[in-house]
Amino acid sequence: SKPEVRPDNRNSPRNDPKFQKIAKPTARPDEQPTSPGSNSSEIRVFRGLQFPPRFMVILDPLGFSTTGERDDWYDRRRKQVEDKWEKAIAYAEAQCSSGRNTDDDACERKVEELQAKRDAELEQLESRRNRALVE
């Protein structure tokens, strides 16, 4: 026999008072999550942690019909990765050249660090391209 299904979900953990205490934490007004504003690049702060406004994970396909299809996919991904890092590098360079930063060595290190991260992500992407299945 099938288990009884209750439409009111009385057995749901959400009805458990312990769950409600965990699910609805109280925070000081300065710790409240910021509401989505018109500025989509705004960083949201909650309980002292910073969160980007959006988080996206792009998964590679399980396989490709042809090598051309595979190469098109990874070329588009490579362009997206390059664009993302070029924006970050350009921003760091602009901060360095704005005159607000007095430590030129720290600026240079920051740009070099971003370039190294870009290169590592591109290398990882190329490795996935080489391992991708072509049927």
mmCIF file of C-alpha atoms in Angstrom:
data_model
loop_
_atom_site.group_PDB
_atom_site.id
_atom_site.type_symbol
_atom_site.label_atom_id
_atom_site.label_comp_id
_atom_site.label_asym_id
_atom_site.label_seq_id
_atom_site.Cartn_x
_atom_site.Cartn_y
_atom_site.Cartn_z
ATOM 1 C CA SER A 1 0.000 0.000 0.000
ATOM 2 C CA LYS A 2 1.105 3.552 -0.722
ATOM 3 C CA PRO A 3 1.947 5.950 2.110
ATOM 4 C CA GLU A 4 -0.689 8.540 2.873
ATOM 5 C CA VAL A 5 0.010 11.908 1.233
ATOM 6 C CA ARG A 6 -1.203 14.835 3.277
ATOM 7 C CA PRO A 7 -1.918 17.979 1.287
ATOM 8 C CA ASP A 8 -1.239 20.216 4.300
ATOM 9 C CA ASN A 9 2.323 18.902 4.780
ATOM 10 C CA ARG A 10 2.008 18.659 8.561
ATOM 11 C CA ASN A 11 5.107 16.502 8.646
ATOM 12 C CA SER A 12 7.162 19.081 6.750
ATOM 13 C CA PRO A 13 10.293 20.292 8.581
ATOM 14 C CA ARG A 14 9.047 23.822 7.964
ATOM 15 C CA ASN A 15 6.369 23.193 10.588
ATOM 16 C CA ASP A 16 9.010 22.280 13.142
ATOM 17 C CA PRO A 17 9.704 25.256 15.486
ATOM 18 C CA LYS A 18 13.435 24.408 15.535
ATOM 19 C CA PHE A 19 13.566 24.731 11.747
ATOM 20 C CA GLN A 20 11.764 28.061 11.860
ATOM 21 C CA LYS A 21 14.311 29.447 14.302
ATOM 22 C CA ILE A 22 17.114 28.445 11.957
ATOM 23 C CA ALA A 23 15.346 29.523 8.782
ATOM 24 C CA LYS A 24 14.414 32.962 10.096
ATOM 25 C CA PRO A 25 17.497 34.407 11.787
ATOM 26 C CA THR A 26 17.268 37.786 13.389
ATOM 27 C CA ALA A 27 19.818 40.302 12.246
ATOM 28 C CA ARG A 28 20.676 43.830 13.227
ATOM 29 C CA PRO A 29 19.466 46.452 10.730
ATOM 30 C CA ASP A 30 23.013 46.943 9.426
ATOM 31 C CA GLU A 31 23.210 43.208 8.687
ATOM 32 C CA GLN A 32 19.977 42.971 6.706
ATOM 33 C CA PRO A 33 20.475 41.833 3.131
ATOM 34 C CA THR A 34 20.423 44.745 0.749
ATOM 35 C CA SER A 35 17.473 44.784 -1.562
ATOM 36 C CA PRO A 36 18.063 44.438 -5.276
ATOM 37 C CA GLY A 37 18.512 47.914 -6.608
ATOM 38 C CA SER A 38 18.799 49.424 -10.029
ATOM 39 C CA ASN A 39 22.551 48.884 -9.893
ATOM 40 C CA SER A 40 22.951 45.238 -10.929
ATOM 41 C CA SER A 41 26.668 45.225 -10.065
ATOM 42 C CA GLU A 42 25.932 46.093 -6.432
ATOM 43 C CA ILE A 43 27.547 43.778 -3.883
ATOM 44 C CA ARG A 44 25.100 42.576 -1.254
ATOM 45 C CA VAL A 45 26.228 42.302 2.365
ATOM 46 C CA PHE A 46 24.641 39.940 4.845
ATOM 47 C CA ARG A 47 26.067 39.215 8.284
ATOM 48 C CA GLY A 48 29.390 40.709 7.314
ATOM 49 C CA LEU A 49 29.788 38.553 4.175
ATOM 50 C CA GLN A 50 29.755 39.940 0.658
ATOM 51 C CA PHE A 51 27.769 38.283 -2.102
ATOM 52 C CA PRO A 52 27.628 39.101 -5.802
ATOM 53 C CA PRO A 53 24.190 40.031 -7.140
ATOM 54 C CA ARG A 54 24.141 36.946 -9.336
ATOM 55 C CA PHE A 55 25.954 33.682 -9.413
ATOM 56 C CA MET A 56 25.977 31.585 -12.558
ATOM 57 C CA VAL A 57 27.489 28.183 -13.219
ATOM 58 C CA ILE A 58 27.963 27.191 -16.839
ATOM 59 C CA LEU A 59 28.340 23.454 -17.278
ATOM 60 C CA ASP A 60 30.052 21.871 -20.245
ATOM 61 C CA PRO A 61 27.931 19.580 -22.419
ATOM 62 C CA LEU A 62 28.350 15.848 -21.805
ATOM 63 C CA GLY A 63 29.527 15.341 -25.372
ATOM 64 C CA PHE A 64 29.622 16.781 -28.866
ATOM 65 C CA SER A 65 28.577 15.427 -32.267
ATOM 66 C CA THR A 66 31.601 16.812 -34.106
ATOM 67 C CA THR A 67 34.936 18.401 -33.333
ATOM 68 C CA GLY A 68 33.637 21.598 -34.933
ATOM 69 C CA GLU A 69 30.725 21.702 -32.490
ATOM 70 C CA ARG A 70 33.136 21.124 -29.596
ATOM 71 C CA ASP A 71 35.503 23.823 -30.801
ATOM 72 C CA ASP A 72 32.652 26.324 -31.288
ATOM 73 C CA TRP A 73 31.459 25.693 -27.728
ATOM 74 C CA TYR A 74 34.898 26.112 -26.158
ATOM 75 C CA ASP A 75 35.766 29.110 -28.338
ATOM 76 C CA ARG A 76 32.627 30.887 -27.081
ATOM 77 C CA ARG A 77 33.471 29.943 -23.488
ATOM 78 C CA ARG A 78 37.045 31.159 -23.975
ATOM 79 C CA LYS A 79 35.752 34.523 -25.225
ATOM 80 C CA GLN A 80 33.446 34.818 -22.179
ATOM 81 C CA VAL A 81 36.301 34.029 -19.793
ATOM 82 C CA GLU A 82 38.646 36.478 -21.526
ATOM 83 C CA ASP A 83 36.010 39.235 -21.442
ATOM 84 C CA LYS A 84 35.333 38.654 -17.743
ATOM 85 C CA TRP A 85 39.009 38.859 -16.792
ATOM 86 C CA GLU A 86 39.770 41.778 -19.117
ATOM 87 C CA LYS A 87 37.089 43.817 -17.328
ATOM 88 C CA ALA A 88 38.584 42.945 -13.942
ATOM 89 C CA ILE A 89 42.117 43.750 -15.119
ATOM 90 C CA ALA A 90 41.020 47.030 -16.716
ATOM 91 C CA TYR A 91 39.264 48.013 -13.482
ATOM 92 C CA ALA A 92 42.369 47.232 -11.417
ATOM 93 C CA GLU A 93 44.570 49.200 -13.817
ATOM 94 C CA ALA A 94 42.150 52.140 -13.686
ATOM 95 C CA GLN A 95 42.262 52.084 -9.886
ATOM 96 C CA CYS A 96 46.055 52.120 -10.035
ATOM 97 C CA SER A 97 46.258 54.993 -12.496
ATOM 98 C CA SER A 98 43.569 57.076 -10.756
ATOM 99 C CA GLY A 99 46.138 58.398 -8.311
ATOM 100 C CA ARG A 100 44.217 57.158 -5.257
ATOM 101 C CA ASN A 101 46.612 54.287 -4.732
ATOM 102 C CA THR A 102 50.036 55.263 -3.456
ATOM 103 C CA ASP A 103 51.564 51.770 -3.567
ATOM 104 C CA ASP A 104 52.522 51.118 -7.188
ATOM 105 C CA ASP A 105 54.033 47.737 -6.347
ATOM 106 C CA ALA A 106 50.757 46.567 -4.788
ATOM 107 C CA CYS A 107 48.895 47.707 -7.899
ATOM 108 C CA GLU A 108 51.286 45.840 -10.151
ATOM 109 C CA ARG A 109 50.984 42.708 -8.014
ATOM 110 C CA LYS A 110 47.181 42.933 -8.123
ATOM 111 C CA VAL A 111 47.161 43.171 -11.930
ATOM 112 C CA GLU A 112 49.681 40.320 -12.207
ATOM 113 C CA GLU A 113 47.553 38.226 -9.823
ATOM 114 C CA LEU A 114 44.449 38.816 -11.964
ATOM 115 C CA GLN A 115 46.379 37.932 -15.116
ATOM 116 C CA ALA A 116 47.632 34.715 -13.495
ATOM 117 C CA LYS A 117 44.079 33.779 -12.471
ATOM 118 C CA ARG A 118 42.880 34.469 -16.018
ATOM 119 C CA ASP A 119 45.646 32.316 -17.471
ATOM 120 C CA ALA A 120 44.852 29.492 -15.021
ATOM 121 C CA GLU A 121 41.150 29.554 -15.900
ATOM 122 C CA LEU A 122 41.938 29.570 -19.633
ATOM 123 C CA GLU A 123 44.350 26.664 -19.153
ATOM 124 C CA GLN A 124 41.681 24.741 -17.266
ATOM 125 C CA LEU A 125 39.173 25.445 -20.043
ATOM 126 C CA GLU A 126 41.611 24.173 -22.670
ATOM 127 C CA SER A 127 42.167 21.030 -20.626
ATOM 128 C CA ARG A 128 38.411 20.416 -20.559
ATOM 129 C CA ARG A 129 38.284 20.951 -24.334
ATOM 130 C CA ASN A 130 40.906 18.269 -24.836
ATOM 131 C CA ARG A 131 39.035 15.822 -22.590
ATOM 132 C CA ALA A 132 35.576 16.514 -24.088
ATOM 133 C CA LEU A 133 33.901 13.553 -25.741
ATOM 134 C CA VAL A 134 33.236 13.726 -29.467
ATOM 135 C CA GLU A 135 30.891 10.997 -30.659
#
